[in-house]
Amino acid sequence: MKRISFNNILNILIYFLLSTGLWNPSPATAANFSLSSPPQLRDDQLAPIAALVEKAIRDGKTPGAVVLVGNDERV
């Protein structure tokens, strides 16, 4: 008898979730979230971050970067 591997079970589970629509939230669930406009950032506020990232890339310290900005416990 052939054993079912963990990866096979995981693949079956992911396929099931995607094919049944359980993976995506329903419109009723999405309606519970507030759609208020996010706070706006100005370019001059982000310029120092861009300069630091560009310098690190130029100096060969990193091949690239993704910057995550948070404020007041929100991203």
Short mmCIF file of N, CA and C in Angstrom, two decimals:
data_model
loop_
_atom_site.label_atom_id
_atom_site.label_comp_id
_atom_site.label_asym_id
_atom_site.label_seq_id
_atom_site.Cartn_x
_atom_site.Cartn_y
_atom_site.Cartn_z
N MET A 1 0.84 -1.18 0.00
CA MET A 1 0.00 0.00 0.00
C MET A 1 0.89 1.24 0.00
N LYS A 2 0.58 2.20 -0.84
CA LYS A 2 1.37 3.42 -0.97
C LYS A 2 0.97 4.42 0.10
N ARG A 3 1.99 5.03 0.75
CA ARG A 3 1.72 6.06 1.77
C ARG A 3 1.49 7.40 1.09
N ILE A 4 0.59 8.17 1.64
CA ILE A 4 0.33 9.51 1.14
C ILE A 4 1.24 10.47 1.90
N SER A 5 2.01 11.24 1.15
CA SER A 5 2.95 12.15 1.79
C SER A 5 2.25 13.42 2.26
N PHE A 6 2.92 14.12 3.14
CA PHE A 6 2.39 15.39 3.66
C PHE A 6 2.17 16.37 2.53
N ASN A 7 3.11 16.43 1.57
CA ASN A 7 2.97 17.36 0.44
C ASN A 7 1.74 17.05 -0.40
N ASN A 8 1.45 15.76 -0.59
CA ASN A 8 0.26 15.39 -1.35
C ASN A 8 -1.01 15.84 -0.63
N ILE A 9 -1.05 15.65 0.67
CA ILE A 9 -2.21 16.08 1.46
C ILE A 9 -2.35 17.59 1.39
N LEU A 10 -1.24 18.30 1.52
CA LEU A 10 -1.27 19.76 1.46
C LEU A 10 -1.75 20.24 0.10
N ASN A 11 -1.28 19.63 -0.97
CA ASN A 11 -1.72 20.00 -2.32
C ASN A 11 -3.21 19.77 -2.51
N ILE A 12 -3.71 18.65 -2.01
CA ILE A 12 -5.13 18.35 -2.11
C ILE A 12 -5.95 19.38 -1.33
N LEU A 13 -5.49 19.75 -0.14
CA LEU A 13 -6.19 20.73 0.68
C LEU A 13 -6.23 22.09 0.00
N ILE A 14 -5.11 22.52 -0.54
CA ILE A 14 -5.06 23.82 -1.24
C ILE A 14 -5.97 23.80 -2.46
N TYR A 15 -5.94 22.72 -3.22
CA TYR A 15 -6.82 22.60 -4.39
C TYR A 15 -8.28 22.69 -3.96
N PHE A 16 -8.64 22.00 -2.89
CA PHE A 16 -10.01 22.02 -2.39
C PHE A 16 -10.43 23.44 -2.00
N LEU A 17 -9.56 24.13 -1.26
CA LEU A 17 -9.89 25.48 -0.81
C LEU A 17 -10.06 26.44 -1.98
N LEU A 18 -9.19 26.33 -2.97
CA LEU A 18 -9.28 27.21 -4.12
C LEU A 18 -10.48 26.89 -5.00
N SER A 19 -10.76 25.61 -5.19
CA SER A 19 -11.84 25.22 -6.09
C SER A 19 -13.22 25.46 -5.49
N THR A 20 -13.34 25.47 -4.18
CA THR A 20 -14.65 25.67 -3.56
C THR A 20 -14.90 27.12 -3.18
N GLY A 21 -13.93 27.97 -3.34
CA GLY A 21 -14.11 29.37 -2.99
C GLY A 21 -13.93 29.66 -1.52
N LEU A 22 -13.51 28.69 -0.74
CA LEU A 22 -13.33 28.91 0.69
C LEU A 22 -12.09 29.73 0.99
N TRP A 23 -11.19 29.80 0.03
CA TRP A 23 -9.94 30.53 0.23
C TRP A 23 -10.20 32.03 0.26
N ASN A 24 -11.09 32.52 -0.58
CA ASN A 24 -11.38 33.95 -0.67
C ASN A 24 -12.53 34.32 0.25
N PRO A 25 -12.45 35.47 0.89
CA PRO A 25 -13.56 35.88 1.75
C PRO A 25 -14.80 36.20 0.92
N SER A 26 -15.95 35.95 1.49
CA SER A 26 -17.20 36.25 0.80
C SER A 26 -17.44 37.75 0.82
N PRO A 27 -18.29 38.25 -0.07
CA PRO A 27 -18.61 39.68 -0.06
C PRO A 27 -19.18 40.14 1.28
N ALA A 28 -19.92 39.27 1.96
CA ALA A 28 -20.48 39.64 3.26
C ALA A 28 -19.36 39.87 4.28
N THR A 29 -18.32 39.05 4.22
CA THR A 29 -17.19 39.23 5.12
C THR A 29 -16.43 40.50 4.77
N ALA A 30 -16.23 40.73 3.49
CA ALA A 30 -15.50 41.91 3.05
C ALA A 30 -16.25 43.19 3.40
N ALA A 31 -17.57 43.12 3.49
CA ALA A 31 -18.37 44.31 3.79
C ALA A 31 -18.18 44.78 5.22
N ASN A 32 -17.64 43.93 6.08
CA ASN A 32 -17.44 44.30 7.48
C ASN A 32 -16.26 45.24 7.68
N PHE A 33 -15.43 45.41 6.68
CA PHE A 33 -14.24 46.24 6.81
C PHE A 33 -14.54 47.67 6.37
N SER A 34 -13.93 48.61 7.05
CA SER A 34 -14.10 50.02 6.71
C SER A 34 -13.28 50.35 5.48
N LEU A 35 -13.84 51.13 4.60
CA LEU A 35 -13.14 51.55 3.39
C LEU A 35 -12.76 53.02 3.46
N SER A 36 -12.44 53.49 4.65
CA SER A 36 -12.04 54.89 4.80
C SER A 36 -10.73 55.11 4.06
N SER A 37 -10.54 56.33 3.60
CA SER A 37 -9.34 56.62 2.83
C SER A 37 -8.11 56.56 3.73
N PRO A 38 -7.04 55.94 3.25
CA PRO A 38 -5.83 55.83 4.06
C PRO A 38 -5.13 57.18 4.15
N PRO A 39 -4.33 57.37 5.18
CA PRO A 39 -3.58 58.62 5.27
C PRO A 39 -2.61 58.72 4.10
N GLN A 40 -2.47 59.91 3.59
CA GLN A 40 -1.62 60.13 2.42
C GLN A 40 -0.20 60.46 2.84
N LEU A 41 0.75 59.85 2.15
CA LEU A 41 2.17 60.16 2.36
C LEU A 41 2.64 61.06 1.22
N ARG A 42 3.48 61.99 1.56
CA ARG A 42 4.05 62.88 0.55
C ARG A 42 5.41 62.34 0.11
N ASP A 43 5.78 62.68 -1.10
CA ASP A 43 7.07 62.24 -1.64
C ASP A 43 8.23 62.70 -0.77
N ASP A 44 8.13 63.91 -0.22
CA ASP A 44 9.24 64.41 0.60
C ASP A 44 9.39 63.61 1.90
N GLN A 45 8.32 62.95 2.33
CA GLN A 45 8.42 62.10 3.52
C GLN A 45 9.13 60.78 3.22
N LEU A 46 8.98 60.31 1.99
CA LEU A 46 9.58 59.03 1.61
C LEU A 46 10.96 59.18 0.99
N ALA A 47 11.34 60.37 0.60
CA ALA A 47 12.63 60.60 -0.07
C ALA A 47 13.82 60.09 0.74
N PRO A 48 13.90 60.31 2.06
CA PRO A 48 15.05 59.80 2.80
C PRO A 48 15.15 58.27 2.75
N ILE A 49 14.02 57.60 2.74
CA ILE A 49 14.03 56.13 2.66
C ILE A 49 14.56 55.70 1.31
N ALA A 50 14.07 56.35 0.25
CA ALA A 50 14.53 56.01 -1.09
C ALA A 50 16.02 56.23 -1.23
N ALA A 51 16.52 57.32 -0.67
CA ALA A 51 17.96 57.61 -0.75
C ALA A 51 18.78 56.53 -0.05
N LEU A 52 18.33 56.10 1.13
CA LEU A 52 19.05 55.05 1.86
C LEU A 52 19.05 53.73 1.10
N VAL A 53 17.92 53.38 0.52
CA VAL A 53 17.82 52.12 -0.23
C VAL A 53 18.70 52.19 -1.47
N GLU A 54 18.64 53.30 -2.20
CA GLU A 54 19.45 53.44 -3.41
C GLU A 54 20.94 53.37 -3.09
N LYS A 55 21.37 53.97 -1.99
CA LYS A 55 22.77 53.93 -1.59
C LYS A 55 23.19 52.50 -1.24
N ALA A 56 22.34 51.78 -0.51
CA ALA A 56 22.66 50.39 -0.15
C ALA A 56 22.78 49.52 -1.39
N ILE A 57 21.94 49.76 -2.39
CA ILE A 57 22.02 48.99 -3.64
C ILE A 57 23.30 49.35 -4.38
N ARG A 58 23.60 50.65 -4.48
CA ARG A 58 24.84 51.09 -5.16
C ARG A 58 26.08 50.52 -4.50
N ASP A 59 26.09 50.48 -3.16
CA ASP A 59 27.25 49.98 -2.41
C ASP A 59 27.34 48.45 -2.41
N GLY A 60 26.37 47.79 -3.02
CA GLY A 60 26.38 46.33 -3.08
C GLY A 60 25.99 45.65 -1.78
N LYS A 61 25.35 46.38 -0.88
CA LYS A 61 24.96 45.79 0.41
C LYS A 61 23.69 44.95 0.28
N THR A 62 22.88 45.24 -0.73
CA THR A 62 21.65 44.50 -0.96
C THR A 62 21.29 44.59 -2.44
N PRO A 63 20.68 43.55 -3.01
CA PRO A 63 20.31 43.60 -4.42
C PRO A 63 19.03 44.41 -4.67
N GLY A 64 18.27 44.66 -3.63
CA GLY A 64 17.02 45.40 -3.75
C GLY A 64 16.37 45.51 -2.39
N ALA A 65 15.20 46.11 -2.36
CA ALA A 65 14.53 46.28 -1.07
C ALA A 65 13.04 46.43 -1.26
N VAL A 66 12.32 46.02 -0.25
CA VAL A 66 10.88 46.28 -0.13
C VAL A 66 10.71 47.02 1.18
N VAL A 67 10.06 48.16 1.12
CA VAL A 67 9.90 48.99 2.32
C VAL A 67 8.45 48.93 2.77
N LEU A 68 8.25 48.60 4.02
CA LEU A 68 6.92 48.54 4.62
C LEU A 68 6.79 49.72 5.57
N VAL A 69 5.81 50.56 5.33
CA VAL A 69 5.63 51.77 6.15
C VAL A 69 4.42 51.57 7.05
N GLY A 70 4.63 51.79 8.34
CA GLY A 70 3.54 51.67 9.29
C GLY A 70 3.38 52.94 10.10
N ASN A 71 2.16 53.16 10.57
CA ASN A 71 1.88 54.33 11.39
C ASN A 71 0.68 54.02 12.28
N ASP A 72 0.81 54.31 13.56
CA ASP A 72 -0.29 54.13 14.50
C ASP A 72 -0.82 52.69 14.45
N GLU A 73 0.11 51.73 14.49
CA GLU A 73 -0.19 50.30 14.48
C GLU A 73 -0.91 49.84 13.22
N ARG A 74 -0.76 50.58 12.13
CA ARG A 74 -1.35 50.19 10.85
C ARG A 74 -0.28 50.24 9.78
N VAL A 75 -0.42 49.40 8.79
CA VAL A 75 0.52 49.36 7.67
C VAL A 75 -0.10 50.08 6.51
#
